[in-house]
Tab-separated table of C-alpha atoms in Angstrom:
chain	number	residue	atom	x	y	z
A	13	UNK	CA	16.156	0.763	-16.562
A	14	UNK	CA	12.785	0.867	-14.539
A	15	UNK	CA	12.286	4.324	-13.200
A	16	UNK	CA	9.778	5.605	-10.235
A	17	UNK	CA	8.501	9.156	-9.964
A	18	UNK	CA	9.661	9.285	-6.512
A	19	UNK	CA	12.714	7.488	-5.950
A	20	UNK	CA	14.421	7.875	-9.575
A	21	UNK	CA	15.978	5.222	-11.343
A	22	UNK	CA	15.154	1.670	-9.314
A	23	UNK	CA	18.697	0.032	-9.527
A	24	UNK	CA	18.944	-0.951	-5.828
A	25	UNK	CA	22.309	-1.474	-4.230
A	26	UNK	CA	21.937	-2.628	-1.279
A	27	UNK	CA	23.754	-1.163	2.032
A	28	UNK	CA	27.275	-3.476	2.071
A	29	UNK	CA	27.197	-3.308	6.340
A	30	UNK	CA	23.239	-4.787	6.158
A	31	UNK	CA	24.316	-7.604	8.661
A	32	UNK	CA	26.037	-5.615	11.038
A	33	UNK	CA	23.791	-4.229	13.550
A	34	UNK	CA	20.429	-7.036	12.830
A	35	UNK	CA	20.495	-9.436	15.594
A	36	UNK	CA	19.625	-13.384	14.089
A	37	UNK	CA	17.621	-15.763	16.428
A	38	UNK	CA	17.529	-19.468	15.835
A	39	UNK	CA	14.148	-20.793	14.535
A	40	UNK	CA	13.225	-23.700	16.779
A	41	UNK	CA	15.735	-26.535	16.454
A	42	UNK	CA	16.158	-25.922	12.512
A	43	UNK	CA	19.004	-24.435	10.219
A	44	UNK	CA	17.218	-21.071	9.772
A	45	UNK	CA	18.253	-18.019	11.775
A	46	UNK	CA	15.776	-15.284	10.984
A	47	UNK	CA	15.872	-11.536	12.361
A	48	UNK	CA	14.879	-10.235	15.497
A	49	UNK	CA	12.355	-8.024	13.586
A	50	UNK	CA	10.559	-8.972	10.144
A	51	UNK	CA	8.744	-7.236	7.815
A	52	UNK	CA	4.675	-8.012	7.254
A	53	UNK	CA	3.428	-6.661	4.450
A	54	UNK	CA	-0.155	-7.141	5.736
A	55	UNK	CA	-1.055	-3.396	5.896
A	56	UNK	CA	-0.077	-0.822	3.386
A	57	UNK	CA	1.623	-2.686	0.858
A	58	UNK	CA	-1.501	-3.026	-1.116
A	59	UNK	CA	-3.197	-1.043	-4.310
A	60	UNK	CA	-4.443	1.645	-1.885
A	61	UNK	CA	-0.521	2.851	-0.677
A	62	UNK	CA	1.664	4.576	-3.209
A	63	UNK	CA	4.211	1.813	-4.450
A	64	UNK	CA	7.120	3.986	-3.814
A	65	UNK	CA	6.486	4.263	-0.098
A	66	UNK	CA	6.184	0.174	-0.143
A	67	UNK	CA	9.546	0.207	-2.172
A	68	UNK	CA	11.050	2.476	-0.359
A	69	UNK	CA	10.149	0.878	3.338
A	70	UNK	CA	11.168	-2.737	1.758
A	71	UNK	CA	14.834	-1.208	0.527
A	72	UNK	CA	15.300	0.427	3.896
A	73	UNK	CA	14.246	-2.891	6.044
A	74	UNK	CA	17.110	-4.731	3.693
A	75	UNK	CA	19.672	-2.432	4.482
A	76	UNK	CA	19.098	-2.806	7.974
A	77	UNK	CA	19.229	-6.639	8.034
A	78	UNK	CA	15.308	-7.319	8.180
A	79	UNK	CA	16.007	-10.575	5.692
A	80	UNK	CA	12.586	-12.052	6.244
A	81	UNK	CA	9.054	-10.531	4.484
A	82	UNK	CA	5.984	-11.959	5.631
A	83	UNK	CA	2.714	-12.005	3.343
A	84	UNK	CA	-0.167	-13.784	2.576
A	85	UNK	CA	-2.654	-14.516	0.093
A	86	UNK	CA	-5.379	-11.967	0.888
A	87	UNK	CA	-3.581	-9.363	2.276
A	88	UNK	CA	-4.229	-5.678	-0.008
A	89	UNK	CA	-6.078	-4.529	-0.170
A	90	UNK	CA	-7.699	-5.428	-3.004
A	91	UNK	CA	-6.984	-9.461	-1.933
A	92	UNK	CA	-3.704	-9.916	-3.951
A	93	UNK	CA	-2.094	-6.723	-4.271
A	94	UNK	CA	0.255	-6.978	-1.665
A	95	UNK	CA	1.461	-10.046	-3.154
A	96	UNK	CA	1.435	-8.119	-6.634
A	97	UNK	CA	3.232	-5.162	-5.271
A	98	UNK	CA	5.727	-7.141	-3.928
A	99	UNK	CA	6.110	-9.092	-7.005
A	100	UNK	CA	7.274	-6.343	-8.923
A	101	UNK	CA	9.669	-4.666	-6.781
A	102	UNK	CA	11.217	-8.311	-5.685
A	103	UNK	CA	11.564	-8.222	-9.627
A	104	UNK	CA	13.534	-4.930	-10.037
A	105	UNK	CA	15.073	-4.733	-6.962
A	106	UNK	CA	15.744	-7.626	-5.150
A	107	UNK	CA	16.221	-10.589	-7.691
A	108	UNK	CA	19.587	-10.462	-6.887
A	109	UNK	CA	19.679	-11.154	-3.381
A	110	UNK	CA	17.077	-13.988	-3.732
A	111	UNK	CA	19.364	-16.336	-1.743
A	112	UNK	CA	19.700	-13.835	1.080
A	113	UNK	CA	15.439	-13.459	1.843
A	114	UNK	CA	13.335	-15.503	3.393
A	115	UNK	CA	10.017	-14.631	1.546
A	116	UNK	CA	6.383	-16.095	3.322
A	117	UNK	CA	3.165	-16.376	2.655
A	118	UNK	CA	-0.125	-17.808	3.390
A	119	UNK	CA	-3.202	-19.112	2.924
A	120	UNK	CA	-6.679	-20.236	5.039
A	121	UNK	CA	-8.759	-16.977	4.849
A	122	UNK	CA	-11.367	-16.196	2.217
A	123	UNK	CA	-9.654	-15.461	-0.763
A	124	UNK	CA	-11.935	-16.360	-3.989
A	125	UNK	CA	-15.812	-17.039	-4.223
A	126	UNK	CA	-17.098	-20.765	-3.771
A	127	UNK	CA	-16.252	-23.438	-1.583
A	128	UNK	CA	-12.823	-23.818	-2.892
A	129	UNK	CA	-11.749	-20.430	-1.835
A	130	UNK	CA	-10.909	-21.068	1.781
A	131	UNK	CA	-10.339	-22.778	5.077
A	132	UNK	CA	-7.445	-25.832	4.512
A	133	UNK	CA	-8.614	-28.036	1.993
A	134	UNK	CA	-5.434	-29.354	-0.105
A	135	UNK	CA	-7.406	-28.065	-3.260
A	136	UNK	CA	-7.508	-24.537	-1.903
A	137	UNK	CA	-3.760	-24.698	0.126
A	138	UNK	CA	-2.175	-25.602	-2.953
A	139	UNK	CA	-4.580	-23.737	-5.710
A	140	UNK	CA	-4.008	-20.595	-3.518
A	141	UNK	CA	0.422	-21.103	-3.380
A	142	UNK	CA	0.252	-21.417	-7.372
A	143	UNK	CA	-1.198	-17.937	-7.327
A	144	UNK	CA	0.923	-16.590	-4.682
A	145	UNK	CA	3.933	-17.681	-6.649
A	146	UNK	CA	2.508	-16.101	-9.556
A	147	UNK	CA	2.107	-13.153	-8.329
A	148	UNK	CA	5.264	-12.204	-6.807
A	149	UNK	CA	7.217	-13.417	-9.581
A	150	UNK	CA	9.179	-16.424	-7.467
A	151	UNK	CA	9.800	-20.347	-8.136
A	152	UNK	CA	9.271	-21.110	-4.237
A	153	UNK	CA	8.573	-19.245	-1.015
A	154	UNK	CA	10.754	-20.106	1.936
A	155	UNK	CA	7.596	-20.583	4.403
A	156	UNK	CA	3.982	-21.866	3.002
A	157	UNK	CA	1.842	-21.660	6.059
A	158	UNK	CA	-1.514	-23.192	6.855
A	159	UNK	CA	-2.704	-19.314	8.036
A	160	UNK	CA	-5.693	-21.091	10.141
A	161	UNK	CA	-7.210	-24.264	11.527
A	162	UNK	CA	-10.150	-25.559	9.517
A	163	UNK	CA	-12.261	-27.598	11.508
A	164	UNK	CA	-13.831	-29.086	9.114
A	165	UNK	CA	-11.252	-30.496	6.945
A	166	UNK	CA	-8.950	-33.390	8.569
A	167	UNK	CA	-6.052	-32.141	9.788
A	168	UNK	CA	-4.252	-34.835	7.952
A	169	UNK	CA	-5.310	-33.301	4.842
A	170	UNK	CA	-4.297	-29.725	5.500
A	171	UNK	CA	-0.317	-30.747	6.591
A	172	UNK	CA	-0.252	-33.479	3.716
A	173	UNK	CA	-1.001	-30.650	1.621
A	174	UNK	CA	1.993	-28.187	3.394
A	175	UNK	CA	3.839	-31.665	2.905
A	176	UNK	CA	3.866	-31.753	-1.129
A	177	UNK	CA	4.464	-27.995	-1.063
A	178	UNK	CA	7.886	-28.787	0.136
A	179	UNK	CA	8.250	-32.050	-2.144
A	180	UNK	CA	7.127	-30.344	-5.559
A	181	UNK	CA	9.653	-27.539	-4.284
A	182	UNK	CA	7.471	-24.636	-3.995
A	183	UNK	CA	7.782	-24.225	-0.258
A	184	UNK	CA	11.252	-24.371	1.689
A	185	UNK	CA	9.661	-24.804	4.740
A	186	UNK	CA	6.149	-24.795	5.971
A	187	UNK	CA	4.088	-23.040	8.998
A	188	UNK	CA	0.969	-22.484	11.225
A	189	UNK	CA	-0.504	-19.445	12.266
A	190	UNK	CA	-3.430	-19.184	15.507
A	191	UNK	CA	-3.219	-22.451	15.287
A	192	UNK	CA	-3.962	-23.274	19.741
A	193	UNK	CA	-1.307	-25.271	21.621
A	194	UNK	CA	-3.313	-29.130	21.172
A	195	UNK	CA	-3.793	-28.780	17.383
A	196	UNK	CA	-0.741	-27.021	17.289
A	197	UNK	CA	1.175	-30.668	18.612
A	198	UNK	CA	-1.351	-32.666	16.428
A	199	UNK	CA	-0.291	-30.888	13.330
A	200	UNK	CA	3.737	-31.044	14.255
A	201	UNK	CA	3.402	-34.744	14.734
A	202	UNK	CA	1.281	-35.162	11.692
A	203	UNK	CA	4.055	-33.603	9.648
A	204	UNK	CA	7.380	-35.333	11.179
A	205	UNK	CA	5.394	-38.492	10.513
A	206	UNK	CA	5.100	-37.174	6.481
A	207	UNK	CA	9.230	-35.759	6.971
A	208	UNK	CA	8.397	-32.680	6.300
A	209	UNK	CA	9.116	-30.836	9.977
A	210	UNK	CA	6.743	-27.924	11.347
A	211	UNK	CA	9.707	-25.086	11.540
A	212	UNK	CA	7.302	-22.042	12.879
A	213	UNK	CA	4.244	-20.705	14.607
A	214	UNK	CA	2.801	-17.295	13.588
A	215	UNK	CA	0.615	-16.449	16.410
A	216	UNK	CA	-0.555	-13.068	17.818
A	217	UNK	CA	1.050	-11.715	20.871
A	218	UNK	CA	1.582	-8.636	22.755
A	219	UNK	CA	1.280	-6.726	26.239
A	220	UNK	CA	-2.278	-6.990	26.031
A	221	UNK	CA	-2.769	-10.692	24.643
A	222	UNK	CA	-0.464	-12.993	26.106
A	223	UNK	CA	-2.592	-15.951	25.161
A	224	UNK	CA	0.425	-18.123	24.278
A	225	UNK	CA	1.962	-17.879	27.212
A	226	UNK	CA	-0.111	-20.674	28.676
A	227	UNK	CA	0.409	-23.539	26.629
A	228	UNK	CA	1.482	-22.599	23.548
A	229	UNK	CA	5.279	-21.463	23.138
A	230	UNK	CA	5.946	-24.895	25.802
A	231	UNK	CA	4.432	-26.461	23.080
A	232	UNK	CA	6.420	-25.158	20.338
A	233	UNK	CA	9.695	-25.344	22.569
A	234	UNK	CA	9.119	-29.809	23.260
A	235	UNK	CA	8.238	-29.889	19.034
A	236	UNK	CA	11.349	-27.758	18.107
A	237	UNK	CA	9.369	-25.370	16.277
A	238	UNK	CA	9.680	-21.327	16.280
A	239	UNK	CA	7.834	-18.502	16.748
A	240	UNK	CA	7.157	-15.531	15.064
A	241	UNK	CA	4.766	-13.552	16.547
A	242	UNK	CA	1.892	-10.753	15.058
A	243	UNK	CA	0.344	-7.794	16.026
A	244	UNK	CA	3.072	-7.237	19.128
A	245	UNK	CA	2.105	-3.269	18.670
A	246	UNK	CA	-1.937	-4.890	19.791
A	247	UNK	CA	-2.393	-2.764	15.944
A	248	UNK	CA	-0.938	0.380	16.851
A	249	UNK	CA	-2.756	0.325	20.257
A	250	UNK	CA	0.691	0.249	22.075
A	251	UNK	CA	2.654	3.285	20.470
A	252	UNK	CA	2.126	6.488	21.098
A	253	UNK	CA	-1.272	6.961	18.963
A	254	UNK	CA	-3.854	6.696	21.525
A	255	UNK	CA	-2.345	8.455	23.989
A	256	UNK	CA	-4.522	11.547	23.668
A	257	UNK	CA	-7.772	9.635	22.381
A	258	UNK	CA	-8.362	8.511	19.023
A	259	UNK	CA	-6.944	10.287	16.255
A	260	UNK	CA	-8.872	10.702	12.732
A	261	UNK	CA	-6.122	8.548	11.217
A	262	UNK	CA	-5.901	5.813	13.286
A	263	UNK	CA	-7.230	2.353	11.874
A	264	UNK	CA	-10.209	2.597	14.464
A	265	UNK	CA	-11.315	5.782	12.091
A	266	UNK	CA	-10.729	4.075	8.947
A	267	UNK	CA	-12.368	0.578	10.249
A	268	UNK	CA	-8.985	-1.426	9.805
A	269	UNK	CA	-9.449	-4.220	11.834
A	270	UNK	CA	-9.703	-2.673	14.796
A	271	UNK	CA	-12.786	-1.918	16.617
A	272	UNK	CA	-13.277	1.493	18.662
A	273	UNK	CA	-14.339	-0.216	21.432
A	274	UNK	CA	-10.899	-1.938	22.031
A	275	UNK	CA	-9.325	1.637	22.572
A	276	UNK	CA	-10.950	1.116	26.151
A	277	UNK	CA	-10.381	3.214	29.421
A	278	UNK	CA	-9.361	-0.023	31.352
A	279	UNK	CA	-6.640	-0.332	28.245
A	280	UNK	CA	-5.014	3.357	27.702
A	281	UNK	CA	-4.816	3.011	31.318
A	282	UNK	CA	-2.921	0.413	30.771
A	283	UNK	CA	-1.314	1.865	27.730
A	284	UNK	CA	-0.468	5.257	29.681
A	285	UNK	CA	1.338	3.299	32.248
A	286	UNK	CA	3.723	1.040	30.234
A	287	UNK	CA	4.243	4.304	28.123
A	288	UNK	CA	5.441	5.787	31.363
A	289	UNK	CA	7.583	3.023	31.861
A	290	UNK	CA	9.098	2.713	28.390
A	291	UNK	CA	9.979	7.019	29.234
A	292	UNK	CA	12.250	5.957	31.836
A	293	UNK	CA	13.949	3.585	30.099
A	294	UNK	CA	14.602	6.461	27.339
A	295	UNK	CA	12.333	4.636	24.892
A	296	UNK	CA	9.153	4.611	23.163
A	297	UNK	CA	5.983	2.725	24.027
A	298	UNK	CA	5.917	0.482	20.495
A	299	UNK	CA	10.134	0.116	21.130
A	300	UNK	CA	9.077	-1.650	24.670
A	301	UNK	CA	6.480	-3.616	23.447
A	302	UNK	CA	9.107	-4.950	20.796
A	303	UNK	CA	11.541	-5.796	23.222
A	304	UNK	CA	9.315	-7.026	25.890
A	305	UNK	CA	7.590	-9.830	23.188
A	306	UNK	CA	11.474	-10.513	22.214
A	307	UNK	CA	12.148	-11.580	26.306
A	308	UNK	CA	11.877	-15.298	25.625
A	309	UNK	CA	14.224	-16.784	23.470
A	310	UNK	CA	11.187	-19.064	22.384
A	311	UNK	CA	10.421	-16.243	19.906
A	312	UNK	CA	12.335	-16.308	17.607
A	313	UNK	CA	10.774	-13.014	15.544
A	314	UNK	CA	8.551	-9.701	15.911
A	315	UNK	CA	6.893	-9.371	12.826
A	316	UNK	CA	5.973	-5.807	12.436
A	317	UNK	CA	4.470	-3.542	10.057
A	318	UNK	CA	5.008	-0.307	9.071
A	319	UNK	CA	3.041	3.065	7.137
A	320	UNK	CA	6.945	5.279	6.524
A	321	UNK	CA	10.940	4.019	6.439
A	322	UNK	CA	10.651	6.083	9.697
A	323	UNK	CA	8.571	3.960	11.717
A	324	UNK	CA	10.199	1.039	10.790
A	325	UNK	CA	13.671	2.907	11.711
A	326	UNK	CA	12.180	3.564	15.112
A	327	UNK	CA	11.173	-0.062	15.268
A	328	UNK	CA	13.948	-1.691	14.606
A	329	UNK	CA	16.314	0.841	17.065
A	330	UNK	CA	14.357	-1.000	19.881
A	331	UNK	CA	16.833	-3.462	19.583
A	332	UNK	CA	19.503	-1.182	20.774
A	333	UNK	CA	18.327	-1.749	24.602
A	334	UNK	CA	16.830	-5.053	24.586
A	335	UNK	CA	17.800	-5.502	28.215
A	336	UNK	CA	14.481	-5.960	31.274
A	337	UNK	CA	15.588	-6.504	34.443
A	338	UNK	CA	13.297	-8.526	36.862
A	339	UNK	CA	12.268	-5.225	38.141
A	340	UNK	CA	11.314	-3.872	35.208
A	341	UNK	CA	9.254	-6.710	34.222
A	342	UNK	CA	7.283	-7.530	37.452
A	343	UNK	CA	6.432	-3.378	36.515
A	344	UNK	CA	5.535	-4.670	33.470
A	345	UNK	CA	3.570	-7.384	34.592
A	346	UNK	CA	0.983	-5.247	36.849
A	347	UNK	CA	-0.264	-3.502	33.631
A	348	UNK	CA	0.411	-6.350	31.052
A	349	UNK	CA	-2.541	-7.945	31.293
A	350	UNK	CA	-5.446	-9.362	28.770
A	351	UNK	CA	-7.195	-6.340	26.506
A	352	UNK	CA	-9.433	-7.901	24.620
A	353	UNK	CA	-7.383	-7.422	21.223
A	354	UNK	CA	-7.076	-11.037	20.132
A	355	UNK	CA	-9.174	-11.197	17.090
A	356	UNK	CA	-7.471	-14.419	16.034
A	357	UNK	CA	-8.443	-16.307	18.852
A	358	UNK	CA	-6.509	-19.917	19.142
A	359	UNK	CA	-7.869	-23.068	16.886
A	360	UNK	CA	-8.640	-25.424	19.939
């Protein structure tokens, strides 16, 4: 029987009431339902986090009815590892319950050195989901996305390539990510024309980048696709972190992808405000950012990290009072606005 240091003996039994409080949202016009909150592994799941704490958060978000992890090729670090990670305890814990996950991941960011190691070329797409599958130890994922548009490769190419992901049954299902609301059609036609239907969207989206809000999810909503949408915390900037300045182990001090400068005046002023706001309703500032990115039943998921099984316990008891009035959101609205914090900015 494996065994772990921290957690003892790894035979995982999983909660038998994990369905009963997770709320499922259909994904576009498709068969999938996934949760209201998912799991990315893109942050701390990687060689530099103690695989316990990764275990441990992935167990608890199971029990609680998070059925969907999100990952991608690169994500560590090193590039890999979170993939690798995952591989092992999907092995010894969750095998079992293969039938009941919907496991992603991605590729379209530098991964490997050369030409070939990039971008959406079908040489790289698919090269890149035979060592995805590799490393976590699985015969398919359920969603293969395209995790960026690549304008120099013909779009054609890049969704043929999702396409035979699907037919040589590695992929389920496939996806976009940042992809903006023009090649975002482009690529959903290009793919019912192959029969292989775009099911989701992965873009970023929060308080303080509401950049789909324009075109976008109208977009998604005519093609029958879903959304899941990133970064709805704007990386920690709305919770309760940066209330008091910046704190030593924030990912501003530790260079995370996320610049100093984006912890702004004009934002905590923002941030201090909605915070104020979420007090009143009896909640935290990261629980009504959650619920306020869940408003429109065009997205279908919050994907959300998290660093302990607390945070993610805190995160997912947002959904306990998902209700905003039309007072609450115009209050909402006056502080809501563009931060800056979009460092995916749309493929146009």
């Amino acid at each position: 029987m494996p065994y772990d240091a921290a957690l003892g003996p790894t035979t995982y039994a999983p909660a038998s009431n994990r369905y009963d409080g997770m709320s499922y949202r259909r994904c576009g016009r498709s068969g999938i339902q996934l949760p209201a909150i998912s799991l990315g592994l893109w942050q701390n799941f990687g060689d530099d986090h103690p695989l316990a704490n990764s275990r441990a958060m992935l167990r608890r978000a199971f029990d609680l009815g998070i059925t969907h992890f999100d990952l991608a090729n690169n994500y560590g670090p090193p590039y890999g590892s979170a993939e690798t990670n995952f591989g092992r305890i999907f092995d010894e814990d969750f095998r079992p319950f293969r039938d009941e996950l919907i496991i992603s991941t991605k590729a379209g960011y530098d991964m490997w050195p050369g030409p070939y190691g990039e971008f959406g070329s079908r040489k790289y797409l698919l090269a890149s989901l035979d060592q995805s599958l590799r490393r976590m130890r699985l015969e398919h994922v359920d969603i293969f996305y395209s995790h960026r548009f690549d304008p120099d490769t013909p779009l054609e190419e890049t969704m043929s390539a999702l396409d035979y992901a699907v037919r040589s049954g590695k992929a389920r299902y496939v996806g976009i990510s940042s992809y903006g609301p023009k090649r975002t059609k482009e690529a959903s036609r290009i793919l019912a024309s192959l029969g292989t239907p775009l099911l989701i969207h992965q873009p970023s989206y929060s308080m303080l980048n509401r950049w789909i809000e324009r075109a976008l999810l109208d977009v998604l909503e005519r093609e029958g696709a879903g959304a899941i949408v990133f970064s709805p915390l704007a990386q920690g900037l709305l919770t309760d972190k940066y209330l008091g300045g910046i704190r030593e182990d924030s990912r501003v001090r530790r260079g995370n992808y996320f610049a100093e400068e984006l912890v702004s005046e004009e934002n905590l002023a923002r941030v201090r405000a909605l915070n104020e706001i979420a007090a009143r309703r009896g909640q935290t500032l990261a629980q009504l950012a959650i619920v306020w990115a869940l408003r429109d039943p065009r997205v279908t998921s919050a994907l959300l990290g998290a660093s302990s099984v607390e945070q993610l316990e805190q995160n997912v008891a947002a959904l306990d009072h998902l209700e905003l009035d039309a007072e609450v959101l115009g209050e909402i609205d006056r502080y809501a606005e563009d931060g800056g914090v979009n460092l995916w900015p749309p493929s146009e």
